[in-house]
mmCIF file of C-alpha atoms in Angstrom:
data_model
loop_
_atom_site.group_PDB
_atom_site.id
_atom_site.type_symbol
_atom_site.label_atom_id
_atom_site.label_comp_id
_atom_site.label_asym_id
_atom_site.label_seq_id
_atom_site.Cartn_x
_atom_site.Cartn_y
_atom_site.Cartn_z
ATOM 1 C CA MET A 1 -4.412 -146.538 128.085
ATOM 2 C CA ASN A 2 -5.743 -149.987 127.170
ATOM 3 C CA ASN A 3 -9.232 -148.626 126.489
ATOM 4 C CA LEU A 4 -7.962 -145.978 124.061
ATOM 5 C CA SER A 5 -8.145 -147.373 120.553
ATOM 6 C CA THR A 6 -7.545 -144.140 118.635
ATOM 7 C CA SER A 7 -5.718 -140.892 119.189
ATOM 8 C CA GLU A 8 -9.008 -138.978 118.883
ATOM 9 C CA LYS A 9 -10.318 -140.521 122.100
ATOM 10 C CA ALA A 10 -7.059 -139.776 123.897
ATOM 11 C CA PHE A 11 -7.054 -136.171 122.693
ATOM 12 C CA LYS A 12 -10.594 -135.604 123.999
ATOM 13 C CA LEU A 13 -9.429 -136.700 127.453
ATOM 14 C CA LEU A 14 -6.669 -134.048 127.519
ATOM 15 C CA ASN A 15 -8.904 -131.491 129.227
ATOM 16 C CA GLY A 16 -8.093 -130.425 132.747
ATOM 17 C CA ILE A 17 -5.333 -129.616 135.216
ATOM 18 C CA VAL A 18 -1.945 -131.324 135.337
ATOM 19 C CA CYS A 19 0.449 -131.119 138.279
ATOM 20 C CA LEU A 20 4.073 -131.300 137.138
ATOM 21 C CA TYR A 21 7.425 -131.238 138.911
ATOM 22 C CA LYS A 22 9.563 -128.543 137.334
ATOM 23 C CA PRO A 23 13.295 -129.202 137.676
ATOM 24 C CA ALA A 24 15.678 -126.399 138.575
ATOM 25 C CA GLY A 25 17.758 -124.873 135.807
ATOM 26 C CA VAL A 26 15.016 -125.213 133.180
ATOM 27 C CA HIS A 27 12.824 -122.362 131.965
ATOM 28 C CA LEU A 28 9.071 -122.832 132.295
ATOM 29 C CA SER A 29 8.618 -122.379 128.550
ATOM 30 C CA GLY A 30 11.057 -125.250 127.997
ATOM 31 C CA CYS A 31 9.031 -127.489 130.317
ATOM 32 C CA ARG A 32 5.869 -126.580 128.416
ATOM 33 C CA HIS A 33 7.491 -127.419 125.090
ATOM 34 C CA SER A 34 8.820 -130.763 126.389
ATOM 35 C CA LEU A 35 5.388 -131.750 127.728
ATOM 36 C CA LEU A 36 3.490 -130.870 124.553
ATOM 37 C CA LEU A 37 6.117 -132.460 122.317
ATOM 38 C CA LYS A 38 5.945 -135.748 124.243
ATOM 39 C CA LEU A 39 2.130 -135.774 124.219
ATOM 40 C CA THR A 40 1.860 -135.070 120.489
ATOM 41 C CA GLN A 41 4.456 -137.716 119.655
ATOM 42 C CA GLU A 42 2.504 -140.358 121.562
ATOM 43 C CA LEU A 43 -0.808 -139.201 120.084
ATOM 44 C CA ASN A 44 0.615 -139.655 116.589
ATOM 45 C CA LEU A 45 1.619 -143.217 117.513
ATOM 46 C CA CYS A 46 -1.861 -144.125 118.815
ATOM 47 C CA GLY A 47 -3.355 -144.748 115.397
ATOM 48 C CA VAL A 48 -4.343 -141.556 113.623
ATOM 49 C CA ARG A 49 -6.935 -141.374 110.874
ATOM 50 C CA SER A 50 -5.897 -142.347 107.353
ATOM 51 C CA PRO A 51 -5.498 -139.652 104.677
ATOM 52 C CA GLU A 52 -8.702 -138.626 102.938
ATOM 53 C CA ASN A 53 -9.153 -139.462 99.258
ATOM 54 C CA ARG A 54 -10.022 -136.931 96.580
ATOM 55 C CA VAL A 55 -12.756 -137.462 93.993
ATOM 56 C CA ILE A 56 -11.730 -137.192 90.333
ATOM 57 C CA ILE A 57 -14.413 -136.848 87.657
ATOM 58 C CA SER A 58 -13.273 -137.248 84.054
ATOM 59 C CA GLY A 59 -14.712 -137.920 80.623
ATOM 60 C CA ASP A 60 -16.979 -136.304 78.050
ATOM 61 C CA THR A 61 -19.717 -134.222 79.698
ATOM 62 C CA THR A 62 -22.187 -135.328 77.027
ATOM 63 C CA LYS A 63 -21.678 -138.943 78.001
ATOM 64 C CA GLU A 64 -21.395 -140.941 81.202
ATOM 65 C CA LEU A 65 -18.603 -139.559 83.362
ATOM 66 C CA ASN A 66 -15.887 -141.567 85.078
ATOM 67 C CA VAL A 67 -15.663 -141.119 88.857
ATOM 68 C CA LYS A 68 -12.725 -142.497 90.816
ATOM 69 C CA LEU A 69 -10.958 -141.944 94.125
ATOM 70 C CA GLU A 70 -7.267 -141.179 94.423
ATOM 71 C CA PRO A 71 -5.081 -140.443 97.459
ATOM 72 C CA SER A 72 -5.026 -136.734 98.299
ATOM 73 C CA TYR A 73 -1.559 -135.302 98.845
ATOM 74 C CA ALA A 74 -3.143 -132.292 100.575
ATOM 75 C CA ASP A 75 -3.995 -134.588 103.512
ATOM 76 C CA ASN A 76 -0.891 -136.750 103.514
ATOM 77 C CA VAL A 77 1.225 -136.607 106.670
ATOM 78 C CA LEU A 78 4.378 -136.586 104.540
ATOM 79 C CA VAL A 79 3.190 -133.279 103.054
ATOM 80 C CA VAL A 80 1.278 -131.486 105.812
ATOM 81 C CA GLY A 81 3.201 -132.945 108.765
ATOM 82 C CA PRO A 82 2.026 -135.030 111.749
ATOM 83 C CA ARG A 83 -1.683 -135.134 112.589
ATOM 84 C CA TYR A 84 -1.075 -133.671 116.069
ATOM 85 C CA GLN A 85 1.334 -130.800 116.624
ATOM 86 C CA THR A 86 2.258 -128.820 119.738
ATOM 87 C CA GLN A 87 0.142 -125.811 118.750
ATOM 88 C CA ASP A 88 -2.977 -128.023 118.729
ATOM 89 C CA ILE A 89 -2.926 -128.287 122.550
ATOM 90 C CA LYS A 90 -3.663 -125.194 124.642
ATOM 91 C CA CYS A 91 -1.427 -124.995 127.696
ATOM 92 C CA ILE A 92 -1.000 -122.265 130.334
ATOM 93 C CA TRP A 93 0.473 -122.300 133.842
ATOM 94 C CA THR A 94 -0.991 -120.876 137.040
ATOM 95 C CA THR A 95 2.087 -119.058 138.300
ATOM 96 C CA HIS A 96 5.465 -118.372 136.749
ATOM 97 C CA LEU A 97 8.343 -120.265 138.340
ATOM 98 C CA GLY A 98 11.798 -118.847 137.731
ATOM 99 C CA LYS A 99 14.646 -120.785 136.200
ATOM 100 C CA ARG A 100 16.238 -121.556 139.585
ATOM 101 C CA VAL A 101 12.925 -122.641 141.166
ATOM 102 C CA SER A 102 11.925 -126.301 141.232
ATOM 103 C CA GLY A 103 8.820 -128.072 142.478
ATOM 104 C CA VAL A 104 5.079 -128.013 141.887
ATOM 105 C CA CYS A 105 3.922 -126.454 138.627
ATOM 106 C CA VAL A 106 0.177 -126.542 137.880
ATOM 107 C CA VAL A 107 -0.763 -126.218 134.201
ATOM 108 C CA GLY A 108 -4.065 -126.374 132.339
ATOM 109 C CA LEU A 109 -4.569 -128.265 129.085
ATOM 110 C CA ASN A 110 -7.248 -127.303 126.540
ATOM 111 C CA LYS A 111 -10.490 -126.734 128.513
ATOM 112 C CA GLY A 112 -8.411 -126.829 131.689
ATOM 113 C CA THR A 113 -7.103 -123.348 130.865
ATOM 114 C CA LYS A 114 -10.381 -121.913 132.210
ATOM 115 C CA MET A 115 -9.907 -123.885 135.441
ATOM 116 C CA VAL A 116 -6.396 -122.473 135.765
ATOM 117 C CA ARG A 117 -7.675 -118.899 135.405
ATOM 118 C CA ASN A 118 -10.208 -119.557 138.166
ATOM 119 C CA LEU A 119 -7.363 -120.735 140.396
ATOM 120 C CA GLN A 120 -5.406 -117.562 139.612
ATOM 121 C CA ASN A 121 -8.406 -115.382 140.496
ATOM 122 C CA ASN A 122 -8.539 -116.993 143.961
ATOM 123 C CA TYR A 123 -4.914 -116.043 144.784
ATOM 124 C CA PRO A 124 -4.074 -119.446 146.315
ATOM 125 C CA LEU A 125 -1.255 -119.894 148.819
ATOM 126 C CA ARG A 126 2.055 -121.340 147.715
ATOM 127 C CA THR A 127 4.466 -123.091 150.055
ATOM 128 C CA TYR A 128 8.209 -122.963 149.417
ATOM 129 C CA HIS A 129 11.275 -124.468 151.021
ATOM 130 C CA LEU A 130 14.119 -121.951 150.818
ATOM 131 C CA HIS A 131 17.543 -123.543 151.272
ATOM 132 C CA GLY A 132 20.227 -121.117 152.385
ATOM 133 C CA GLN A 133 23.824 -120.973 153.511
ATOM 134 C CA LEU A 134 25.161 -118.603 156.135
ATOM 135 C CA GLY A 135 28.541 -116.891 156.022
ATOM 136 C CA ILE A 136 28.591 -116.192 152.293
ATOM 137 C CA MET A 137 27.163 -113.462 150.056
ATOM 138 C CA THR A 138 27.018 -113.522 146.279
ATOM 139 C CA LYS A 139 26.372 -110.861 143.668
ATOM 140 C CA ASN A 140 23.005 -112.289 142.524
ATOM 141 C CA MET A 141 21.973 -113.627 145.983
ATOM 142 C CA HIS A 142 22.198 -117.229 144.669
ATOM 143 C CA ILE A 143 24.921 -119.782 145.215
ATOM 144 C CA ASP A 144 25.768 -119.828 141.495
ATOM 145 C CA GLY A 145 26.779 -116.147 141.574
ATOM 146 C CA GLN A 146 30.109 -114.454 142.205
ATOM 147 C CA VAL A 147 31.124 -114.469 145.879
ATOM 148 C CA ILE A 148 31.582 -110.940 147.184
ATOM 149 C CA GLU A 149 31.716 -111.497 150.941
ATOM 150 C CA LYS A 150 32.463 -114.181 153.507
ATOM 151 C CA GLY A 151 32.014 -113.984 157.247
ATOM 152 C CA ARG A 152 31.418 -115.742 160.544
ATOM 153 C CA TYR A 153 28.194 -117.557 161.346
ATOM 154 C CA ASP A 154 29.060 -119.659 164.435
ATOM 155 C CA PHE A 155 27.290 -117.177 166.753
ATOM 156 C CA VAL A 156 23.864 -117.806 165.169
ATOM 157 C CA LYS A 157 21.535 -119.725 167.510
ATOM 158 C CA ARG A 158 18.232 -121.434 166.860
ATOM 159 C CA GLU A 159 16.348 -119.086 169.174
ATOM 160 C CA ASN A 160 17.647 -116.080 167.201
ATOM 161 C CA VAL A 161 16.343 -117.567 163.954
ATOM 162 C CA ASP A 162 12.937 -118.436 165.450
ATOM 163 C CA LYS A 163 12.589 -114.935 166.892
ATOM 164 C CA LEU A 164 13.373 -113.422 163.490
ATOM 165 C CA MET A 165 10.789 -115.680 161.798
ATOM 166 C CA SER A 166 8.127 -114.509 164.265
ATOM 167 C CA THR A 167 9.007 -110.865 163.604
ATOM 168 C CA ILE A 168 8.765 -111.277 159.824
ATOM 169 C CA GLN A 169 5.424 -113.079 160.098
ATOM 170 C CA ALA A 170 3.976 -110.479 162.477
ATOM 171 C CA SER A 171 4.988 -107.580 160.219
ATOM 172 C CA ASN A 172 3.377 -109.239 157.197
ATOM 173 C CA GLN A 173 0.180 -110.005 159.132
ATOM 174 C CA LYS A 174 -0.087 -106.330 159.988
ATOM 175 C CA ARG A 175 0.551 -105.491 156.348
ATOM 176 C CA MET A 176 -2.458 -107.618 155.298
ATOM 177 C CA PHE A 177 -4.852 -105.195 156.992
ATOM 178 C CA GLU A 178 -2.938 -102.154 155.723
ATOM 179 C CA LEU A 179 -3.368 -103.338 152.120
ATOM 180 C CA ALA A 180 -7.066 -103.845 152.802
ATOM 181 C CA ASN A 181 -7.277 -100.285 154.272
ATOM 182 C CA VAL A 182 -8.686 -101.647 157.546
ATOM 183 C CA ASP A 183 -7.646 -100.772 161.092
ATOM 184 C CA THR A 184 -6.627 -103.860 163.069
ATOM 185 C CA GLN A 185 -8.573 -102.622 166.128
ATOM 186 C CA THR A 186 -11.974 -102.428 164.392
ATOM 187 C CA GLN A 187 -14.889 -104.817 163.961
ATOM 188 C CA THR A 188 -14.328 -104.778 160.204
ATOM 189 C CA ALA A 189 -10.868 -106.262 160.669
ATOM 190 C CA TYR A 190 -12.334 -109.023 162.840
ATOM 191 C CA ASP A 191 -15.008 -109.813 160.263
ATOM 192 C CA LEU A 192 -12.387 -110.039 157.526
ATOM 193 C CA ALA A 193 -10.231 -112.353 159.623
ATOM 194 C CA THR A 194 -13.131 -114.724 160.321
ATOM 195 C CA LYS A 195 -13.797 -115.135 156.585
ATOM 196 C CA GLY A 196 -10.323 -116.543 155.969
ATOM 197 C CA LEU A 197 -7.025 -115.262 154.660
ATOM 198 C CA ILE A 198 -6.951 -111.609 153.671
ATOM 199 C CA ARG A 199 -5.560 -111.392 150.175
ATOM 200 C CA PRO A 200 -4.285 -108.184 148.546
ATOM 201 C CA ALA A 201 -6.314 -106.721 145.718
ATOM 202 C CA SER A 202 -3.248 -106.492 143.489
ATOM 203 C CA SER A 203 -1.448 -109.547 142.141
ATOM 204 C CA LYS A 204 1.896 -107.706 142.186
ATOM 205 C CA ILE A 205 2.317 -107.318 145.956
ATOM 206 C CA PRO A 206 4.087 -110.284 147.650
ATOM 207 C CA LEU A 207 2.687 -111.173 151.049
ATOM 208 C CA ILE A 208 3.908 -113.755 153.565
ATOM 209 C CA TYR A 209 1.264 -115.602 155.579
ATOM 210 C CA GLY A 210 3.547 -117.936 157.478
ATOM 211 C CA ILE A 211 7.283 -118.482 157.838
ATOM 212 C CA LYS A 212 9.346 -120.793 160.023
ATOM 213 C CA CYS A 213 12.744 -122.444 160.153
ATOM 214 C CA ILE A 214 12.390 -126.208 159.754
ATOM 215 C CA SER A 215 16.105 -127.040 159.745
ATOM 216 C CA LEU A 216 19.250 -125.377 161.054
ATOM 217 C CA ASP A 217 22.526 -127.207 160.572
ATOM 218 C CA LEU A 218 25.145 -124.484 160.429
ATOM 219 C CA PRO A 219 25.976 -123.104 157.997
ATOM 220 C CA ASN A 220 22.962 -124.530 156.149
ATOM 221 C CA PHE A 221 19.311 -123.813 156.948
ATOM 222 C CA ILE A 222 15.862 -124.394 155.424
ATOM 223 C CA ILE A 223 13.011 -121.898 155.693
ATOM 224 C CA GLU A 224 9.396 -122.873 154.971
ATOM 225 C CA VAL A 225 7.325 -119.933 153.783
ATOM 226 C CA ASN A 226 3.648 -119.621 152.821
ATOM 227 C CA VAL A 227 3.300 -116.747 150.388
ATOM 228 C CA ILE A 228 1.272 -115.357 147.499
ATOM 229 C CA ASN A 229 2.239 -113.068 144.580
ATOM 230 C CA GLU A 230 5.850 -114.130 144.978
ATOM 231 C CA TYR A 231 8.553 -114.214 142.311
ATOM 232 C CA GLU A 232 12.055 -115.610 142.153
ATOM 233 C CA SER A 233 13.961 -112.422 142.971
ATOM 234 C CA TYR A 234 11.682 -111.767 145.965
ATOM 235 C CA LEU A 235 12.435 -115.192 147.454
ATOM 236 C CA LEU A 236 16.153 -114.695 146.860
ATOM 237 C CA SER A 237 16.054 -111.300 148.571
ATOM 238 C CA LEU A 238 14.140 -112.831 151.494
ATOM 239 C CA VAL A 239 17.007 -115.225 152.214
ATOM 240 C CA HIS A 240 19.460 -112.335 151.814
ATOM 241 C CA GLU A 241 17.453 -110.223 154.270
ATOM 242 C CA ILE A 242 17.352 -113.060 156.819
ATOM 243 C CA GLY A 243 21.145 -113.178 156.745
ATOM 244 C CA LEU A 244 21.422 -109.425 157.300
ATOM 245 C CA LYS A 245 18.956 -109.513 160.214
ATOM 246 C CA LEU A 246 21.041 -112.282 161.806
ATOM 247 C CA ARG A 247 24.084 -109.949 161.532
ATOM 248 C CA CYS A 248 25.845 -112.148 159.029
ATOM 249 C CA SER A 249 25.633 -112.848 155.322
ATOM 250 C CA ALA A 250 23.461 -115.500 153.670
ATOM 251 C CA THR A 251 22.808 -116.728 150.169
ATOM 252 C CA CYS A 252 20.150 -118.973 148.679
ATOM 253 C CA THR A 253 21.210 -122.433 147.494
ATOM 254 C CA ALA A 254 17.844 -123.792 146.303
ATOM 255 C CA ILE A 255 14.166 -122.830 146.011
ATOM 256 C CA ARG A 256 11.586 -125.589 145.986
ATOM 257 C CA CYS A 257 7.817 -125.195 145.702
ATOM 258 C CA ILE A 258 6.162 -128.019 147.638
ATOM 259 C CA ARG A 259 2.507 -126.921 147.445
ATOM 260 C CA TYR A 260 0.213 -124.860 145.256
ATOM 261 C CA SER A 261 -3.187 -124.495 146.897
ATOM 262 C CA SER A 262 -4.342 -128.116 147.437
ATOM 263 C CA PHE A 263 -1.871 -129.554 144.887
ATOM 264 C CA THR A 264 1.121 -131.074 146.654
ATOM 265 C CA ILE A 265 4.507 -132.296 145.566
ATOM 266 C CA GLN A 266 3.312 -135.907 145.949
ATOM 267 C CA GLN A 267 0.937 -135.357 143.006
ATOM 268 C CA ALA A 268 3.575 -133.763 140.772
ATOM 269 C CA LEU A 269 4.789 -135.794 137.797
ATOM 270 C CA LEU A 270 8.532 -136.091 137.295
ATOM 271 C CA MET A 271 9.855 -135.273 133.841
ATOM 272 C CA LYS A 272 10.395 -138.981 133.070
ATOM 273 C CA HIS A 273 6.642 -139.499 133.606
ATOM 274 C CA TRP A 274 5.536 -136.766 131.192
ATOM 275 C CA ASN A 275 3.789 -139.195 128.851
ATOM 276 C CA LEU A 276 0.190 -139.780 127.775
ATOM 277 C CA HIS A 277 -0.584 -142.516 130.297
ATOM 278 C CA PHE A 278 0.614 -140.696 133.428
ATOM 279 C CA VAL A 279 -0.710 -137.316 132.268
ATOM 280 C CA LEU A 280 -4.235 -138.683 131.764
ATOM 281 C CA GLU A 281 -4.145 -140.317 135.199
ATOM 282 C CA ASN A 282 -2.905 -137.065 136.737
ATOM 283 C CA ILE A 283 -5.639 -135.050 134.993
ATOM 284 C CA ARG A 284 -8.299 -137.306 136.487
ATOM 285 C CA GLU A 285 -6.827 -136.897 139.990
ATOM 286 C CA CYS A 286 -6.288 -133.138 139.739
ATOM 287 C CA ASN A 287 -9.737 -132.499 138.241
ATOM 288 C CA ALA A 288 -11.265 -134.281 141.235
ATOM 289 C CA SER A 289 -9.302 -132.001 143.595
ATOM 290 C CA TYR A 290 -10.393 -128.924 141.648
ATOM 291 C CA LYS A 291 -14.034 -130.036 141.802
ATOM 292 C CA LYS A 292 -13.840 -130.230 145.602
ATOM 293 C CA MET A 293 -12.275 -126.762 145.764
ATOM 294 C CA SER A 294 -14.924 -125.240 143.491
ATOM 295 C CA THR A 295 -17.701 -126.312 145.890
ATOM 296 C CA LEU A 296 -16.265 -124.182 148.712
ATOM 297 C CA PRO A 297 -18.261 -120.986 149.450
ATOM 298 C CA SER A 298 -15.130 -118.837 149.258
ATOM 299 C CA PHE A 299 -14.126 -120.107 145.801
ATOM 300 C CA ILE A 300 -14.238 -117.343 143.170
ATOM 301 C CA THR A 301 -15.469 -118.398 139.741
ATOM 302 C CA GLU A 302 -14.851 -116.491 136.521
ATOM 303 C CA GLN A 303 -18.365 -114.997 136.588
ATOM 304 C CA SER A 304 -18.116 -113.809 140.190
ATOM 305 C CA TYR A 305 -14.651 -112.383 139.479
ATOM 306 C CA ILE A 306 -16.023 -110.302 136.599
ATOM 307 C CA GLU A 307 -18.958 -109.104 138.710
ATOM 308 C CA SER A 308 -16.681 -108.027 141.568
ATOM 309 C CA ASN A 309 -14.474 -106.069 139.156
ATOM 310 C CA GLN A 310 -17.539 -104.317 137.735
ATOM 311 C CA LYS A 311 -18.647 -103.313 141.232
ATOM 312 C CA MET A 312 -15.204 -101.927 142.033
ATOM 313 C CA ASN A 313 -15.204 -99.919 138.812
ATOM 314 C CA CYS A 314 -18.621 -98.504 139.637
ATOM 315 C CA VAL A 315 -17.476 -97.476 143.109
ATOM 316 C CA SER A 316 -14.328 -95.815 141.792
#
């Protein structure tokens, strides 16, 4: 920030991807508003341009005219408002995190909105830690809901949980090929598997690529899941389903996103660090990560995404 003498220079640097830590209990739109409000407030304190003067010409037109400059109220900040306002900064997020979800939230600022759309077109993996509690069931499948059932959980063993995780992962791996309309016993299925993860054509179908139990301290447990096209209610129902498969009830106590593609929770800025200095540093770091990703052969750019859609339309 020491090399930024004016707000214009700082504003030109606000182009790229920012990795934020979204707290639980806050809507994503509220996080967006808080970020933009803090950035615009600091930009207005960085030394904005002075109001422009207006030219006044007076006198007899048959003689020499008088020309003078006077302050223009049409450009005064007391009349038109601050130089930088929240609507001056473009901001979109890669994936929608529900109110109860906390963790990594990747957003694009200004020219970074195009980079965010490219990330969305690649259907990147997201990693979540699902915290649950056995022996209790609530109306909305979250711990803040009304309790409708309580039961025993002391018979649940670690080997039962691990076996269930393997079953869920195997069923979703089989579903990958079903969504791609490919038989698992064919050469086409092998060729698809060698190219990397098989992603569904639709962005509305949740698909689990990996799931495991990383902690079991009855009645509490933590499930790590790698998934795409997920949403809050799907993750809540997943914890609920795990409880039913273990022949007891379970409810979700917390959902935490720890990774979005190559952006990890270590890169995410806490809300107290949502200021111009830390955001600009984070943009530089995240843009470097995005540049490395874009050089991969499997990375889908906006142009290649449009071309693939045109081919699919021609085939259909």
